[in-house]
Short mmCIF file of C-alpha atoms in Angstrom, two decimals:
data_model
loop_
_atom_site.label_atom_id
_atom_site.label_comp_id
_atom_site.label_asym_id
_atom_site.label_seq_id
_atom_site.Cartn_x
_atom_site.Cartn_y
_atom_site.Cartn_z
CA UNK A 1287 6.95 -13.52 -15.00
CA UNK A 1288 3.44 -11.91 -13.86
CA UNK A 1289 3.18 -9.84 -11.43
CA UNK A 1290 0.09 -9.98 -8.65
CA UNK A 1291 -3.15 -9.52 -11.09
CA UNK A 1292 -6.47 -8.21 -9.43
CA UNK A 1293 -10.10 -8.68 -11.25
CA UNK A 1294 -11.93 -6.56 -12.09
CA UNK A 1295 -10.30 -3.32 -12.46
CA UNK A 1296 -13.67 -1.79 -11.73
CA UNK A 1297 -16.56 -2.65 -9.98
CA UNK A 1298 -19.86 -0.66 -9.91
CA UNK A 1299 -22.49 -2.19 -7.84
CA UNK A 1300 -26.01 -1.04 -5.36
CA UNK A 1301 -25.90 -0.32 -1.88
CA UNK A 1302 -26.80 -3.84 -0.41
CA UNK A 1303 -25.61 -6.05 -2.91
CA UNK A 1304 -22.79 -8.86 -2.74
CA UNK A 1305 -18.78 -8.25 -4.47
CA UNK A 1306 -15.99 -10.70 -5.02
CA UNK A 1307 -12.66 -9.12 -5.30
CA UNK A 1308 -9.68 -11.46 -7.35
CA UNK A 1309 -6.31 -11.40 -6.27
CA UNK A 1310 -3.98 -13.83 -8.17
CA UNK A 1311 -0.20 -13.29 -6.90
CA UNK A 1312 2.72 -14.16 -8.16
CA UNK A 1313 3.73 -17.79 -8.58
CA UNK A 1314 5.35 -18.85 -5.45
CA UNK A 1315 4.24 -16.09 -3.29
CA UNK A 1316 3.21 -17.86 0.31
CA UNK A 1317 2.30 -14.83 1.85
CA UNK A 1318 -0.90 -12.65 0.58
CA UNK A 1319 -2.15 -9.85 1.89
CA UNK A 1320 -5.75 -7.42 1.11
CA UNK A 1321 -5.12 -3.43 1.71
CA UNK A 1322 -8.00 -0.83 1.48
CA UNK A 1323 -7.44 2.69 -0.01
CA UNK A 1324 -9.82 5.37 0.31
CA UNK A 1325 -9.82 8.63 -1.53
CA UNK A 1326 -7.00 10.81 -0.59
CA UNK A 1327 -5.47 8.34 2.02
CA UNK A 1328 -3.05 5.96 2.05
CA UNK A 1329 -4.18 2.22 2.09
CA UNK A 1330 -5.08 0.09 5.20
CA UNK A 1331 -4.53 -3.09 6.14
CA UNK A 1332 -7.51 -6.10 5.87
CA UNK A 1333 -6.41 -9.66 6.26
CA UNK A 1334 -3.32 -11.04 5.79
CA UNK A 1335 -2.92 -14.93 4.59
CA UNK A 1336 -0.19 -17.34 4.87
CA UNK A 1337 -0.55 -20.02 2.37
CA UNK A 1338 -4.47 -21.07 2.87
CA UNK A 1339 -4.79 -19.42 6.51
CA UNK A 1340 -5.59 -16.26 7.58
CA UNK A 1341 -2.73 -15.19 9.71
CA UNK A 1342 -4.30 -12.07 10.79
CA UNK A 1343 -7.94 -10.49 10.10
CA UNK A 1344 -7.68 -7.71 12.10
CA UNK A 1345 -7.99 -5.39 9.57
CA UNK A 1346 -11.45 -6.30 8.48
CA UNK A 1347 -13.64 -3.83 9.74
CA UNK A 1348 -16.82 -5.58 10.25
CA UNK A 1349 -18.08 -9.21 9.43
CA UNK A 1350 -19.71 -8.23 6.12
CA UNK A 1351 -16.06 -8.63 4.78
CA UNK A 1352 -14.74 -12.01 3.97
CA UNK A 1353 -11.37 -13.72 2.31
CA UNK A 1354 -10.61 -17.28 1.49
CA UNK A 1355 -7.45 -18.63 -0.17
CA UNK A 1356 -8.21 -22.26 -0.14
CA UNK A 1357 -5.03 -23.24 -2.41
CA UNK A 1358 -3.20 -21.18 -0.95
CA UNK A 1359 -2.54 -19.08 -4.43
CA UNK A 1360 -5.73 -17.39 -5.64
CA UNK A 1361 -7.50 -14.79 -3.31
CA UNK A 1362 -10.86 -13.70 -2.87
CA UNK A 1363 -12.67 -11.02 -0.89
CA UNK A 1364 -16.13 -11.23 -0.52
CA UNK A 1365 -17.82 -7.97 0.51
CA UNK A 1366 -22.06 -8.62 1.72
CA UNK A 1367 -24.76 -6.11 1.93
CA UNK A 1368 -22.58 -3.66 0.33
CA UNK A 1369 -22.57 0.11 1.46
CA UNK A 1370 -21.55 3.22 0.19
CA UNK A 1371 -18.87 3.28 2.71
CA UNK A 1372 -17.00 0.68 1.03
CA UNK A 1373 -16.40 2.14 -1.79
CA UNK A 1374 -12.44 2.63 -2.06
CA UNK A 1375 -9.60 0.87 -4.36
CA UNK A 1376 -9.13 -3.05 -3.00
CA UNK A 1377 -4.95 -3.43 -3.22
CA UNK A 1378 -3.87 -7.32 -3.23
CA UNK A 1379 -0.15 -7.63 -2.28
CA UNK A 1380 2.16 -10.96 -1.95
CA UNK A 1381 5.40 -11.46 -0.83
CA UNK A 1382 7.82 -14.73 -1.50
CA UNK A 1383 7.82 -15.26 2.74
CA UNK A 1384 5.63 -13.10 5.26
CA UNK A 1385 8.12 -10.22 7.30
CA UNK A 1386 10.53 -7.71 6.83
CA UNK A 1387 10.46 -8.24 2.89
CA UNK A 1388 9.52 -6.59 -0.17
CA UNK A 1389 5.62 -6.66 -0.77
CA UNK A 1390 4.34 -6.42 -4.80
CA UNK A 1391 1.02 -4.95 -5.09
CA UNK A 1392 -1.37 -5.84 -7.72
CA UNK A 1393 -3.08 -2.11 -9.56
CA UNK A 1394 -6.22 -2.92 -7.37
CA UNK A 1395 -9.61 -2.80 -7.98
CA UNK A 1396 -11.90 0.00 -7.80
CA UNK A 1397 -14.88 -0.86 -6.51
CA UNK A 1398 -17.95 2.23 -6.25
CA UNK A 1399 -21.23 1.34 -4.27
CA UNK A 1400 -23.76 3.73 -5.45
CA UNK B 1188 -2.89 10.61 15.87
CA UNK B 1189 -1.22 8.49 12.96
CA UNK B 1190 1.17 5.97 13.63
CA UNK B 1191 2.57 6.94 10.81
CA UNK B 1192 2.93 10.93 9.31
CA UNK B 1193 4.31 12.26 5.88
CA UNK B 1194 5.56 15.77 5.04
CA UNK B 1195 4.63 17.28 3.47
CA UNK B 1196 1.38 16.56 2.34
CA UNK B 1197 1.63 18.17 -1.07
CA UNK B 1198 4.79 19.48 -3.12
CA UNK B 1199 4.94 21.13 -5.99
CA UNK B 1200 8.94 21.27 -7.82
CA UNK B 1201 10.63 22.87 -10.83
CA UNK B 1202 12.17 19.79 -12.98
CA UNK B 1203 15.30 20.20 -11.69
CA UNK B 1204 14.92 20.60 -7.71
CA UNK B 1205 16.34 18.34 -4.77
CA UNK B 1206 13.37 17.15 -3.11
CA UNK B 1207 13.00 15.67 0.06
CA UNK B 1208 9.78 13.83 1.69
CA UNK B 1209 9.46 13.00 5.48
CA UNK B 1210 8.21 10.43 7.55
CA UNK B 1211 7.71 9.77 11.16
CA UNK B 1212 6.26 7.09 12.92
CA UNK B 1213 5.54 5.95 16.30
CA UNK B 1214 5.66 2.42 16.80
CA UNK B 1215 8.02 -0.07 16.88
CA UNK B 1216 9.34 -0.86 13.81
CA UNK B 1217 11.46 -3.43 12.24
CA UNK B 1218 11.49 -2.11 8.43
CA UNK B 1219 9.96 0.78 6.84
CA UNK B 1220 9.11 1.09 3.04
CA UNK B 1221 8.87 3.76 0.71
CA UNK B 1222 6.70 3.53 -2.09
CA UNK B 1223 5.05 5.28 -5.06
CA UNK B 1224 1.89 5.03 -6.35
CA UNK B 1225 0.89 7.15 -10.16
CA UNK B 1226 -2.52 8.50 -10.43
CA UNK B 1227 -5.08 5.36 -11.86
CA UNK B 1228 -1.91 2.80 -11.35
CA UNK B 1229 -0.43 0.57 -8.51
CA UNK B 1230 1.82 0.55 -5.96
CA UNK B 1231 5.75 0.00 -6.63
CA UNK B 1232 8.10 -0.51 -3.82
CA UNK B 1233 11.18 1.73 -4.18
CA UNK B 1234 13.07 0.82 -1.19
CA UNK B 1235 12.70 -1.26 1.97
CA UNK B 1236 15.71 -0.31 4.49
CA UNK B 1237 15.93 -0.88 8.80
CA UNK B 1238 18.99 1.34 8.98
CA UNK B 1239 21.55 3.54 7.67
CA UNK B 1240 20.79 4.50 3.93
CA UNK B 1241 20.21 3.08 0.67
CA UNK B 1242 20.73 4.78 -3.12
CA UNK B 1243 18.95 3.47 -6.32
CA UNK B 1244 19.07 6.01 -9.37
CA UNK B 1245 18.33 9.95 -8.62
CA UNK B 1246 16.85 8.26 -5.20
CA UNK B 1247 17.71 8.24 -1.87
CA UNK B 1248 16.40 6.47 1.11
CA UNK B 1249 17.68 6.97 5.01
CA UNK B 1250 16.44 6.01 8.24
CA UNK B 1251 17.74 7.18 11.73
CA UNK B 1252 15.84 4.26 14.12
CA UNK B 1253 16.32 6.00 17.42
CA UNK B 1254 14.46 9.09 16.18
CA UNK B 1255 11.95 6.86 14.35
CA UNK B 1256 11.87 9.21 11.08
CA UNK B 1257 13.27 8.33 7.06
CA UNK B 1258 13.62 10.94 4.34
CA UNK B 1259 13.27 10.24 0.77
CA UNK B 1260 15.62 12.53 -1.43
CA UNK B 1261 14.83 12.83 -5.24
CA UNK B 1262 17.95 14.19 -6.98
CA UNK B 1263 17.31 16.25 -9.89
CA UNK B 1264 13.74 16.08 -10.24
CA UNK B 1265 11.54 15.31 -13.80
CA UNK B 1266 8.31 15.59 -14.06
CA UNK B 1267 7.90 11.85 -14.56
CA UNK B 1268 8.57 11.63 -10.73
CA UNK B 1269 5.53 13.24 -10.52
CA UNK B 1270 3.33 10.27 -8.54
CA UNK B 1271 2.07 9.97 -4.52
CA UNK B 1272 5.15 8.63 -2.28
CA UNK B 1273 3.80 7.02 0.30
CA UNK B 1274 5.66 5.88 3.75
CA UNK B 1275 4.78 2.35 5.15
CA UNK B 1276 6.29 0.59 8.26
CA UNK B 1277 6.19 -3.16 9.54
CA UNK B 1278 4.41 -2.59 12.67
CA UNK B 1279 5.27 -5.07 15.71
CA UNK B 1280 4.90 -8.31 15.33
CA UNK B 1281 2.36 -8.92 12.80
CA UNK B 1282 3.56 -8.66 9.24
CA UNK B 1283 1.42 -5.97 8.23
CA UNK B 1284 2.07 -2.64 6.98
CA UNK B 1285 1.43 0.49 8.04
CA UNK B 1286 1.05 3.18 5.82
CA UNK B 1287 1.35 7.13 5.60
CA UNK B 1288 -1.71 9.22 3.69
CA UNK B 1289 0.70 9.67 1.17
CA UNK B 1290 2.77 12.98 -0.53
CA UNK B 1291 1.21 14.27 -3.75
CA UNK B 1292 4.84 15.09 -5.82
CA UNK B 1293 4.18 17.34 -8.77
CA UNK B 1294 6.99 18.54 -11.08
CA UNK B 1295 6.39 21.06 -13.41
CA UNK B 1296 8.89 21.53 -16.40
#
C-alpha cells in the first residue's frame, strides 16, 4: 500500500503570509505525528495526534502554528504570519498505535519563507 | 546540552570499512530508533530495539540501557550507505521522539 504522502514537496512563500502543510498517512494509522527539521539538524518534535485529538502540542513553538485532523486520517498544519525562521523541511510521521513502535515518515515538505 | 548526542558528527569510509556510529542520551527511555535519512529524501526506520541487539543485512543495532548509549555497526560498507543516520529515543511518557543532529556517512569507492 501507500506509504504517509506529504503536499507539497515545496513551498515558497513571503515573510507574513499564511501555509498549509498535507500529511495523508497510511490507511489505518491512529497515531500521527508533525516533526520540524532545520538545516543541518536533526528533526523536532511539533504536535502529536491520536485519531482526531491532539495528544500533545508541546512541540509547537509559538501559536502562529496550528494542526487539525478532524477525521482522524488527513493532517494539516497551518503556519500564520509566516517568518523566515520557519523555514525548515515539515516531516509527517504515523504509526498503526501511538508508543514504543515503528514510526513511517512521509519525504516532507520543504517549505522556504523568503 | 542534547538529550540526545551522535558521534561522530561526520565520517568519511573506504567502500569496504566496518563502521560504527554512536549515540548517547540522557533521559529515560523506553525505545530508541535508528534511522537514515538520503540527501532530498525521507526518513526510513532501520531498527527500533529497548535491549540487547538486533541484525538486519550488513547492519547492526545494540543498546546497553544502564549506560544509556546504542551503536550502529555497518559491515562492509558501499557507497550506497552513504545517507545521514540519525539516533531518536521515546522520551518519558509522551510518545514523542527525540532525535540526534544526525551523522553525515560518506563512502567513497
Amino acid at each position: 500500500g501507500a506509504g504517509v504522502s506529504q503536499t507539497p514537496s515545496n513551498k515558497v512563500t513571503e515573510k507574513g503570509k499564511y501555509v498549509e502543510l498535507r500529511c495523508d498517512p497510511i490507511s489505518g494509522h491512529t497515531a500521527l505525528y508533525w516533526y520540524r527539521q532545520s538545516l543541518g539538524q536533526g528533526p523536532e518534535f511539533l504536535i502529536y495526534f491520536q485519531g482526531t485529538g491532539a495528544a500533545d502540542d508541546s512541540g509547537l513553538p509559538n501559536d502562529r502554528f496550528f494542526a487539525v485532523r478532524p477525521e482522524g486520517s488527513v493532517s494539516t498544519l497551518k503556519i500564520q504570519r509566516t517568518e523566515r525562521g520557519d523555514s525548515a523541511v515539515y516531516l509527517c510521521a504515523s504509526s498503526f498505535i501511538a508508543g514504543e513502535v515503528e514510526q513511517f515518515f512521509g519525504p516532507g515538505t520543504r517549505l522556504t519563507v523568503l | 546540552k542534547n538529550e540526545v548526542e551522535q558521534s561522530p558528527q561526520n565520517l568519511t569510509a573506504q567502500e569496504g570499512e566496518f563502521i560504527t556510529i554512536n549515540c548517547s542520551y540522557s533521559v529515560g527511555i523506553s525505545a530508541l530508533h535508528w534511522l537514515q535519512q538520503h540527501p532530498g529524501g525521507g526518513i526510513v526506520s532501520l531498527f527500533m530495539l529497548s535491549s540487547g541487539k538486533k541484525k538486519h543485512g550488513r547492519l547492526i543495532a545494540t543498546i546497553n540501557i544502564q549506560e544509556k548509549h546504542s551503536s550502529l555497526h555497518i559491515t562492509a560498507s558501499h557507497p550506497r550507505d552513504s545517507a545521514v543516520y540519525i539516533c531518536a529515543v521515546h522520551g518519558g511518557a509522551t510518545n514523542k521522539l527525540i532525535f540526534g543532529t544526525g551523522t553525515l556517512l560518506a563512502v567513497q569507492p
